Coordinates of C-alpha atoms and ligand atoms in Angstrom, one line a residue:
M534 CA 9.2 3.0 34.6
A535 CA 6.4 0.2 36.7
R536 CA 6.9 -1.1 34.3
T537 CA 9.3 -2.0 34.3
W538 CA 10.4 -3.0 37.0
G539 CA 7.2 -5.3 36.7
N540 CA 8.7 -7.6 34.3
I541 CA 12.4 -7.2 35.9
F542 CA 10.2 -8.4 39.3
F543 CA 8.8 -11.4 37.0
S544 CA 11.4 -12.5 35.6
L545 CA 12.6 -13.6 39.2
L546 CA 10.3 -15.8 38.8
D547 CA 10.6 -17.4 35.3
Y548 CA 12.2 -20.6 36.4
K549 CA 15.8 -20.9 33.2
T550 CA 16.0 -24.5 32.4
E551 CA 19.2 -25.4 30.7
K552 CA 18.8 -26.1 26.6
F553 CA 21.9 -29.2 25.3
V554 CA 23.7 -29.9 22.2
I555 CA 23.2 -33.0 21.7
A556 CA 27.0 -34.5 20.2
K557 CA 26.8 -37.7 17.8
N558 CA 30.6 -38.6 18.2
K559 CA 30.6 -41.8 19.3
K560 CA 34.0 -41.1 20.6
V561 CA 33.8 -38.8 23.0
G562 CA 30.5 -40.3 24.4
V563 CA 32.5 -43.4 24.9
L564 CA 34.7 -41.5 26.7
F565 CA 32.7 -39.5 28.9
R566 CA 30.7 -42.6 29.6
L567 CA 34.4 -44.0 30.9
F568 CA 34.8 -40.8 33.0
Q569 CA 31.1 -40.7 34.4
L570 CA 32.1 -44.8 35.6
G571 CA 35.2 -43.6 37.1
V572 CA 33.8 -41.3 39.2
I573 CA 31.7 -43.8 39.7
G574 CA 33.7 -46.0 41.3
Y575 CA 35.5 -44.3 42.8
L576 CA 33.1 -42.6 44.4
I577 CA 31.2 -45.6 45.2
G578 CA 34.6 -48.3 45.8
W579 CA 37.1 -46.2 47.3
V580 CA 35.6 -43.2 48.6
F581 CA 32.4 -44.8 50.1
L582 CA 33.8 -48.8 51.2
W583 CA 37.2 -48.0 51.1
K584 CA 37.8 -44.9 52.9
K585 CA 34.3 -45.0 54.5
G586 CA 33.6 -41.2 53.9
Y587 CA 30.0 -41.4 55.3
Q588 CA 31.2 -41.4 58.8
E589 CA 32.6 -38.4 60.7
T590 CA 36.1 -40.0 61.5
E591 CA 37.8 -39.2 64.8
E592 CA 41.2 -40.2 65.1
A593 CA 42.0 -38.3 69.4
I594 CA 41.6 -41.1 71.2
Q595 CA 42.3 -41.0 74.5
S596 CA 44.3 -43.8 76.9
S597 CA 45.4 -44.9 79.9
V598 CA 47.6 -47.7 80.5
I599 CA 48.4 -50.6 83.5
T600 CA 50.8 -52.7 83.3
K601 CA 51.8 -55.5 85.7
L602 CA 54.2 -57.6 86.0
K603 CA 55.0 -61.2 87.3
G604 CA 57.5 -64.0 87.0
V605 CA 60.2 -64.1 90.0
D606 CA 63.8 -65.6 89.6
L607 CA 66.4 -66.7 91.9
T608 CA 70.4 -65.9 91.0
N609 CA 74.4 -66.6 91.4
S610 CA 76.4 -63.8 91.2
S611 CA 79.6 -64.3 92.3
Q612 CA 80.3 -61.1 94.5
F613 CA 76.8 -60.7 95.5
G614 CA 76.0 -64.9 95.7
L615 CA 71.8 -65.8 96.0
Q616 CA 69.2 -62.8 95.5
L617 CA 65.8 -63.8 95.1
W618 CA 64.1 -61.2 92.1
G619 CA 60.5 -60.0 92.7
A620 CA 58.4 -58.0 90.7
E621 CA 59.3 -55.0 92.1
D622 CA 61.9 -55.6 92.1
Y623 CA 62.4 -55.8 89.0
V624 CA 60.2 -53.2 87.6
I625 CA 61.8 -50.0 87.8
P626 CA 59.5 -47.4 87.8
P627 CA 57.0 -50.3 90.5
Q628 CA 53.6 -48.6 89.9
G629 CA 52.5 -50.1 86.7
E630 CA 53.2 -47.4 84.5
R631 CA 53.1 -47.1 79.9
I632 CA 56.6 -47.0 80.1
F633 CA 58.3 -49.5 82.6
F634 CA 61.5 -51.7 82.4
V635 CA 62.6 -55.3 83.2
V636 CA 65.9 -55.8 84.7
T637 CA 67.2 -58.9 83.6
N638 CA 71.0 -58.2 83.8
Y639 CA 74.2 -56.2 85.8
I640 CA 76.8 -55.2 87.9
V641 CA 77.1 -55.0 91.7
T642 CA 79.5 -54.1 93.0
P643 CA 77.9 -54.4 97.1
N644 CA 78.7 -53.2 100.6
Q645 CA 81.2 -49.9 99.5
R646 CA 81.9 -47.1 102.0
L647 CA 82.7 -43.4 102.2
G648 CA 87.0 -43.9 102.4
Y649 CA 89.8 -43.9 99.5
C650 CA 90.3 -46.6 96.8
P651 CA 91.8 -45.8 93.8
E652 CA 89.9 -44.4 90.4
S653 CA 88.5 -46.8 87.5
P654 CA 91.8 -48.0 85.1
K655 CA 87.9 -47.1 82.3
V656 CA 88.0 -43.8 83.5
P657 CA 90.4 -41.9 81.5
D658 CA 91.0 -38.7 83.0
G659 CA 91.6 -40.2 85.8
L660 CA 95.1 -41.9 84.8
C661 CA 98.5 -40.9 86.4
N662 CA 101.9 -42.3 86.7
Y663 CA 103.0 -38.5 89.0
D664 CA 101.5 -37.3 92.4
N665 CA 101.1 -34.5 89.6
E666 CA 98.9 -34.9 87.7
C667 CA 96.6 -36.0 90.7
V668 CA 95.6 -32.0 90.9
E669 CA 94.2 -32.5 95.0
G670 CA 89.8 -31.2 95.5
E671 CA 89.9 -31.9 91.3
T672 CA 87.2 -34.6 90.5
V673 CA 87.5 -36.5 88.1
I674 CA 86.3 -35.9 85.0
A675 CA 83.4 -39.0 84.0
G676 CA 84.6 -40.7 87.2
H677 CA 83.8 -41.7 90.1
G678 CA 85.2 -39.0 93.5
V679 CA 87.7 -36.3 94.3
K680 CA 91.2 -36.8 93.6
T681 CA 93.7 -36.8 96.6
G682 CA 96.5 -36.5 95.3
R683 CA 98.2 -40.2 95.4
C684 CA 99.5 -41.9 92.3
I685 CA 98.5 -45.1 92.7
N686 CA 101.8 -47.0 91.1
D687 CA 100.0 -50.3 91.5
T688 CA 96.6 -49.2 89.5
G689 CA 98.2 -46.5 87.6
T690 CA 94.9 -44.2 88.9
C691 CA 94.6 -41.5 90.9
E692 CA 93.7 -42.1 94.8
I693 CA 89.9 -40.5 95.0
H694 CA 88.4 -39.9 98.0
A695 CA 85.0 -42.3 97.3
W696 CA 82.4 -44.7 97.7
C697 CA 84.7 -47.4 97.9
P698 CA 85.6 -49.9 95.6
V699 CA 84.3 -48.3 92.9
E700 CA 82.9 -51.1 90.2
H701 CA 84.9 -52.5 88.3
G702 CA 84.2 -56.0 85.7
Q703 CA 82.0 -56.7 83.0
A704 CA 78.4 -57.6 82.1
P705 CA 77.7 -61.2 82.0
S706 CA 77.5 -62.2 78.5
E707 CA 74.4 -64.8 80.1
P708 CA 71.3 -62.3 81.6
L709 CA 71.0 -63.7 85.0
L710 CA 67.6 -63.6 85.1
S711 CA 67.2 -66.0 82.5
K712 CA 63.4 -66.8 84.3
A713 CA 62.5 -63.3 82.7
E714 CA 61.3 -64.8 79.9
N715 CA 59.0 -66.2 81.5
F716 CA 57.4 -62.8 82.9
T717 CA 54.4 -62.3 82.6
I718 CA 52.7 -58.0 81.2
F719 CA 48.9 -57.9 82.6
V720 CA 48.2 -54.2 79.3
K721 CA 45.1 -52.9 80.7
N722 CA 44.3 -50.3 78.4
F723 CA 41.2 -47.6 79.0
I724 CA 40.5 -46.3 75.9
K725 CA 38.0 -42.8 74.7
F726 CA 36.5 -41.5 71.9
P727 CA 34.2 -38.3 73.7
K728 CA 33.7 -37.1 70.8
L729 CA 32.0 -39.6 69.8
S730 CA 31.2 -40.4 73.3
F731 CA 32.9 -43.8 73.3
S732 CA 35.0 -46.8 75.4
K733 CA 36.1 -49.6 75.6
S734 CA 38.7 -51.3 77.8
N735 CA 40.7 -54.1 76.5
V736 CA 40.5 -56.3 78.6
L737 CA 37.0 -58.0 77.6
P738 CA 34.1 -58.5 79.8
T739 CA 33.2 -61.8 79.1
A740 CA 37.4 -62.5 80.5
N741 CA 36.9 -63.8 83.5
K742 CA 38.8 -64.5 86.5
T743 CA 40.3 -68.1 85.5
Y744 CA 41.2 -67.0 81.7
L745 CA 42.4 -63.7 82.8
K746 CA 45.0 -66.2 84.9
T747 CA 45.9 -68.6 82.7
C748 CA 45.5 -67.1 78.8
R749 CA 48.6 -66.0 77.4
Y750 CA 48.4 -63.4 74.2
D751 CA 48.6 -65.1 70.6
K752 CA 47.7 -63.6 67.8
D753 CA 46.0 -66.4 66.4
H754 CA 44.3 -68.2 68.9
H755 CA 44.2 -65.5 72.0
P756 CA 43.6 -61.9 70.2
Y757 CA 41.6 -60.6 73.0
C758 CA 44.3 -62.2 75.9
P759 CA 45.9 -59.4 77.9
I760 CA 48.2 -61.1 79.4
F761 CA 52.0 -60.8 77.2
L762 CA 55.3 -64.0 77.8
V763 CA 58.0 -61.5 77.7
R764 CA 60.5 -64.2 75.7
D765 CA 57.2 -64.0 73.1
V766 CA 57.2 -60.2 73.2
I767 CA 60.6 -60.2 72.3
N768 CA 60.0 -62.7 69.5
W769 CA 57.7 -61.5 67.8
T770 CA 59.6 -58.2 67.8
G771 CA 62.1 -60.8 65.2
Y772 CA 64.9 -60.8 68.1
S773 CA 66.0 -63.9 70.9
F774 CA 65.1 -62.9 74.2
Q775 CA 69.3 -63.4 74.0
D776 CA 70.3 -61.0 72.2
L777 CA 68.0 -57.7 75.2
A778 CA 68.7 -60.2 77.4
T779 CA 72.5 -59.4 77.4
K780 CA 72.4 -55.4 77.1
G781 CA 69.3 -54.4 77.5
G782 CA 67.7 -53.6 74.6
S783 CA 64.5 -51.2 74.1
V784 CA 60.8 -52.7 72.2
G785 CA 57.6 -51.6 71.9
V786 CA 54.1 -52.9 71.7
G787 CA 51.5 -50.9 69.7
I788 CA 47.4 -51.0 70.7
E789 CA 46.1 -50.1 68.0
W790 CA 41.9 -49.8 68.1
N791 CA 40.4 -49.4 64.2
C792 CA 37.2 -49.1 65.4
D793 CA 33.8 -48.3 63.1
L794 CA 30.8 -47.8 65.6
D795 CA 28.4 -48.6 62.9
K796 CA 29.5 -51.8 63.5
D797 CA 28.7 -53.5 67.1
E798 CA 30.3 -52.9 70.0
S799 CA 32.6 -56.1 70.7
Q800 CA 34.4 -55.3 66.6
C801 CA 36.4 -52.8 68.5
N802 CA 38.5 -54.6 69.2
P803 CA 42.3 -53.8 69.8
E804 CA 45.1 -54.6 67.3
Y805 CA 48.6 -55.8 68.6
S806 CA 51.9 -55.5 67.5
F807 CA 55.0 -55.1 68.0
T808 CA 59.3 -54.0 67.5
R809 CA 62.1 -53.6 69.0
L810 CA 62.5 -49.1 69.1
D811 CA 66.6 -48.9 69.3
S812 CA 68.6 -50.5 67.0
S813 CA 68.6 -50.2 63.0
I814 CA 69.5 -53.5 61.0
N815 CA 73.2 -51.9 61.1
S816 CA 73.9 -51.3 64.6
Q817 CA 72.8 -54.7 67.0
N818 CA 76.3 -55.4 68.6
S819 CA 77.0 -51.1 68.0
V820 CA 76.9 -48.9 71.2
T821 CA 74.0 -47.0 71.0
S822 CA 72.2 -51.0 71.3
G823 CA 71.3 -51.8 74.4
Y824 CA 70.3 -50.0 77.3
N825 CA 71.1 -49.9 81.3
F826 CA 71.7 -47.4 84.0
R827 CA 72.6 -47.4 87.9
F828 CA 71.2 -47.6 91.2
A829 CA 72.3 -47.9 94.7
R830 CA 70.2 -49.1 98.1
Y831 CA 71.1 -47.8 101.3
Y832 CA 71.8 -49.3 104.8
N833 CA 73.1 -49.2 107.8
D834 CA 75.3 -51.5 109.6
A835 CA 75.3 -52.8 113.7
A836 CA 78.2 -49.4 113.6
G837 CA 75.3 -47.7 112.6
Q838 CA 78.7 -47.0 109.3
T839 CA 76.7 -46.3 106.5
Y840 CA 76.9 -48.6 103.3
R841 CA 75.2 -49.7 100.3
N842 CA 74.9 -51.6 97.2
L843 CA 75.3 -50.4 93.0
F844 CA 73.7 -51.9 90.9
K845 CA 74.1 -51.2 87.0
V846 CA 71.0 -53.0 85.0
Y847 CA 70.9 -54.0 81.6
G848 CA 67.4 -55.1 80.9
I849 CA 65.3 -54.6 78.2
R850 CA 61.9 -51.5 78.2
F851 CA 58.7 -52.4 77.7
D852 CA 56.3 -48.9 75.8
I853 CA 53.6 -49.2 75.0
L854 CA 52.1 -46.8 72.3
V855 CA 48.0 -46.7 71.7
N856 CA 47.2 -44.9 68.7
G857 CA 43.2 -45.7 67.0
K858 CA 40.5 -43.5 64.8
A859 CA 36.7 -44.0 65.4
G860 CA 34.4 -43.7 63.1
R861 CA 30.3 -43.0 62.1
F862 CA 27.6 -42.4 59.8
S863 CA 27.3 -39.2 59.7
I864 CA 25.7 -37.4 56.9
I865 CA 27.5 -34.1 57.3
P866 CA 30.4 -35.8 55.5
T867 CA 28.1 -37.5 53.1
V868 CA 26.9 -34.6 51.9
I869 CA 30.5 -33.6 51.2
N870 CA 31.8 -36.3 49.6
I871 CA 28.9 -36.9 46.8
G872 CA 29.1 -33.4 47.0
S873 CA 33.3 -33.4 45.7
G874 CA 31.6 -36.3 43.6
L875 CA 29.1 -34.3 41.7
A876 CA 32.4 -32.2 41.1
L877 CA 34.7 -34.3 39.3
M878 CA 32.0 -35.5 37.1
G879 CA 31.4 -31.9 35.9
A880 CA 35.7 -31.5 35.2
G881 CA 35.2 -35.3 32.5
V882 CA 31.6 -33.1 30.6
F883 CA 34.6 -29.6 30.6
V884 CA 37.6 -32.5 29.5
C885 CA 35.1 -34.0 26.9
D886 CA 34.6 -30.7 25.5
M887 CA 37.4 -29.4 25.8
I888 CA 38.4 -32.6 23.3
L889 CA 35.0 -31.9 21.5
L890 CA 35.2 -28.3 20.8
Y891 CA 38.8 -28.0 19.7
M892 CA 40.9 -31.2 19.5
M893 CA 39.0 -33.3 17.3
S894 CA 39.1 -33.2 12.9
K895 CA 35.4 -31.9 13.1
S896 CA 34.9 -29.8 16.3
S897 CA 34.9 -26.2 13.8
F898 CA 31.4 -28.1 13.3
Y899 CA 31.0 -29.0 16.6
R900 CA 31.9 -25.6 17.4
E901 CA 29.6 -23.1 15.4
T902 CA 26.5 -25.8 16.4
K903 CA 27.7 -25.4 20.3
F904 CA 28.6 -21.1 19.9
E905 CA 25.5 -19.0 19.5
A906 CA 26.9 -15.1 18.1
V907 CA 24.3 -13.0 19.1
T908 CA 24.8 -9.5 18.8
K909 CA 22.2 -6.9 19.3
K910 CA 20.7 -5.8 16.1
Q911 CA 20.5 -9.4 14.4
S912 CA 18.9 -10.8 17.1
G913 CA 16.0 -10.0 15.5
K914 CA 17.2 -11.3 12.7
H915 CA 18.3 -14.4 13.4
R916 CA 15.0 -14.9 15.0
E917 CA 13.5 -13.9 12.1
R918 CA 15.4 -17.0 10.0
K919 CA 15.2 -19.6 12.2
H920 CA 10.6 -18.7 12.3
V921 CA 10.8 -19.1 8.9
R922 CA 12.2 -22.8 8.8
H923 CA 10.3 -24.7 12.2
H924 CA 6.7 -23.2 11.1
G925 CA 6.5 -23.5 7.5
H926 CA 3.2 -21.8 5.6
H927 CA 0.7 -24.4 7.4
R928 CA 1.3 -22.8 10.7
Q929 CA -0.2 -19.0 9.2
D930 CA -2.9 -19.7 12.6
G931 CA -0.1 -19.1 14.7
R932 CA 1.8 -17.1 13.1
H933 CA -0.9 -15.0 13.4
K934 CA -1.2 -15.0 16.9
R935 CA 2.6 -14.1 17.0
E936 CA 1.8 -10.6 14.8
E937 CA -0.6 -9.4 16.6
K938 CA 1.3 -9.8 20.5
Q939 CA 4.3 -8.7 19.3
A940 CA 1.6 -5.6 17.8
T941 CA 0.4 -4.4 21.6
E942 CA 4.2 -4.8 23.0
M943 CA 4.7 -2.2 20.1
Q944 CA 3.1 -0.1 21.7
P945 CA 3.8 1.5 25.0
L946 CA 7.5 1.4 23.3
T947 CA 6.8 4.2 20.4
S948 CA 3.2 5.6 22.3
V949 CA 1.3 5.6 19.0
S950 CA -2.5 4.2 20.4
C951 CA -3.5 1.8 17.6
Q952 CA -7.5 0.8 18.2
P953 CA -7.5 -2.9 19.9
N954 CA -8.1 -5.4 17.1
N955 CA -9.5 -9.1 17.8
N956 CA -9.2 -9.5 14.7
P957 CA -5.7 -12.2 13.2
E958 CA -7.1 -10.8 9.5
T959 CA -7.7 -8.0 9.4
Q960 CA -4.1 -6.9 11.1
I961 CA -2.2 -8.7 9.2
K962 CA -3.1 -7.0 6.3
P963 CA -1.9 -3.3 6.7
T964 CA 1.1 -5.0 7.7
A965 CA 2.3 -6.7 5.1
S966 CA 2.2 -3.9 3.3
A967 CA 4.1 -2.1 4.8
L968 CA 6.7 -5.3 4.9
K969 CA 6.1 -4.9 1.1
T970 CA 7.1 -1.4 0.9
H971 CA 9.5 -0.4 3.9
S972 CA 10.9 -2.7 7.4
P973 CA 12.3 -5.1 6.5
E974 CA 12.4 -6.0 10.2
R975 CA 9.4 -6.8 10.7
K976 CA 8.7 -9.9 8.6
P977 CA 8.7 -12.8 9.7
Q978 CA 4.9 -11.1 11.0
G979 CA 3.8 -10.8 7.8
T980 CA 2.5 -13.2 5.8
V981 CA 4.5 -12.1 2.5
S982 CA 8.2 -13.6 3.3
F983 CA 11.3 -11.6 2.3
R984 CA 13.4 -13.8 -0.2
T985 CA 16.9 -12.3 -0.2
Q986 CA 18.8 -11.2 2.1
H987 CA 20.4 -9.5 0.1
A988 CA 17.1 -6.9 0.6
T989 CA 17.3 -6.5 4.5
E990 CA 20.3 -5.6 5.0
K991 CA 20.0 -2.7 2.8
Q992 CA 17.0 -1.6 4.3
K993 CA 18.5 -2.3 7.8
N994 CA 18.2 1.3 8.3
I995 CA 14.5 1.0 8.6
S996 CA 12.9 1.4 12.5
P997 CA 10.4 -0.4 13.8
V998 CA 8.9 3.1 14.6
S999 CA 8.2 3.4 10.7
T1000 CA 6.5 0.7 10.1
L1001 CA 3.7 0.7 12.2
R1002 CA 3.2 4.5 11.5
T1003 CA 2.5 3.3 8.0
Q1004 CA 0.7 0.5 9.4
R1005 CA -1.1 3.0 11.0
K1006 CA -2.2 5.4 8.5
Q1007 CA -3.4 3.1 5.8
Ligands
NAG1984 C1 60.0 -70.7 80.4 O1 59.1 -71.7 80.3 C2 59.1 -72.9 79.7 C3 57.5 -74.0 79.9 O2 57.0 -73.4 80.4 C4 60.0 -73.8 80.3 O3 60.2 -74.7 78.8 C5 61.9 -72.5 80.2 O4 62.0 -73.4 80.7 C6 61.0 -71.0 81.5 N1 62.4 -71.4 80.7 C7 63.4 -70.9 82.1 C8 64.8 -70.2 81.9 O5 63.0 -70.9 82.4

């Protein structure tokens, strides 16, 4: 038993290496080489060079956007007269957010006071012919106030208690703030990739104050200038300022950071893109496109009475969208990608094996060569045949040694004690005679080889033990 465990232990220390069958088949050989080339090309070209598979990447970009607009415009409307619009007036909200609205057109209803006046004819619920259609105390659905119970014949609408007069009129067909096209947007964008501990801003450290005062972003000439002209931004979306300014619209400014941190930091720069967000090609003139909302400014007159100016403003909403990813060399993705490439090579071996062994005219021949059926009883015979084939008569010395070794191996198994005999010649003789009479199983050890397999089959039943017994007698 101890001996067996020992054997197992020592066999653990053996190194096993695979034995290969070389198929001299040009078709499959070329196919396999092509496959290997393909895999290597894929691995180097696509995975490593194109997709930068050797890098650890991070897409969770953290960013902050601060905006500031500059420019003024003087407007002159029939209801309201002259008005000066500064950034504090036309940027809503004014605190410089990522999403901001620039007023380009408006309808103002000045000097509204709480009182009684007819509802606007644009509100369906406010229309009436008789007083009983205007129930006192009811609010006008989607209207401006509360019904008083009177129907006013001049307008055909109910009288309401509201901020009077109610808003009326159409949006001007030309944007009132026409100079808005020359307003500038200064975008400050700070980004950070926390995992790769990298941070940067779109305002380059090399940019000085005078440059920032005069430069205007341009894809070709000033790609790193953070100041944008409103007109340019809209033109780059494929629309004109006029299209958006009259009825309003929504524009997306994309800032894309694609950083290869294996290169110098100065190579990591933002790329801007511009798109109109509120319109598909078909809905250019539909109800859905455009953007407006209302707000009011309240005042007290000399008598202490409150009044207000109501503004309905049309304008362009800017939405600054930041995204990006960064990558830096890391050993783990590199190893994983190489490993998966090698695994793909294994797939090539499998495919070529399948073709070679099952899909070719000579497949059965290759199968016979590759697969060696080994059953317990025949194993000895297989070995013996090989020995005969490979070692001719002129290699007797080698054979003697092997025989000697096998004889000693037999000892513990059969518990037959043999005299140690180091002389190969004396060892051979009894074995040979034993073989002659009884044991075909020991054929390879003998100098006399059996000529026919038939004899081997016939005497298969004789066990090695009996062989040894004969040996001992002699
Ligand atoms: C905007 O500026 C350009 C040149 O800077 C000028 O030609 C154009 O008239 C300006 N637009 C408006 C509406 O004033």
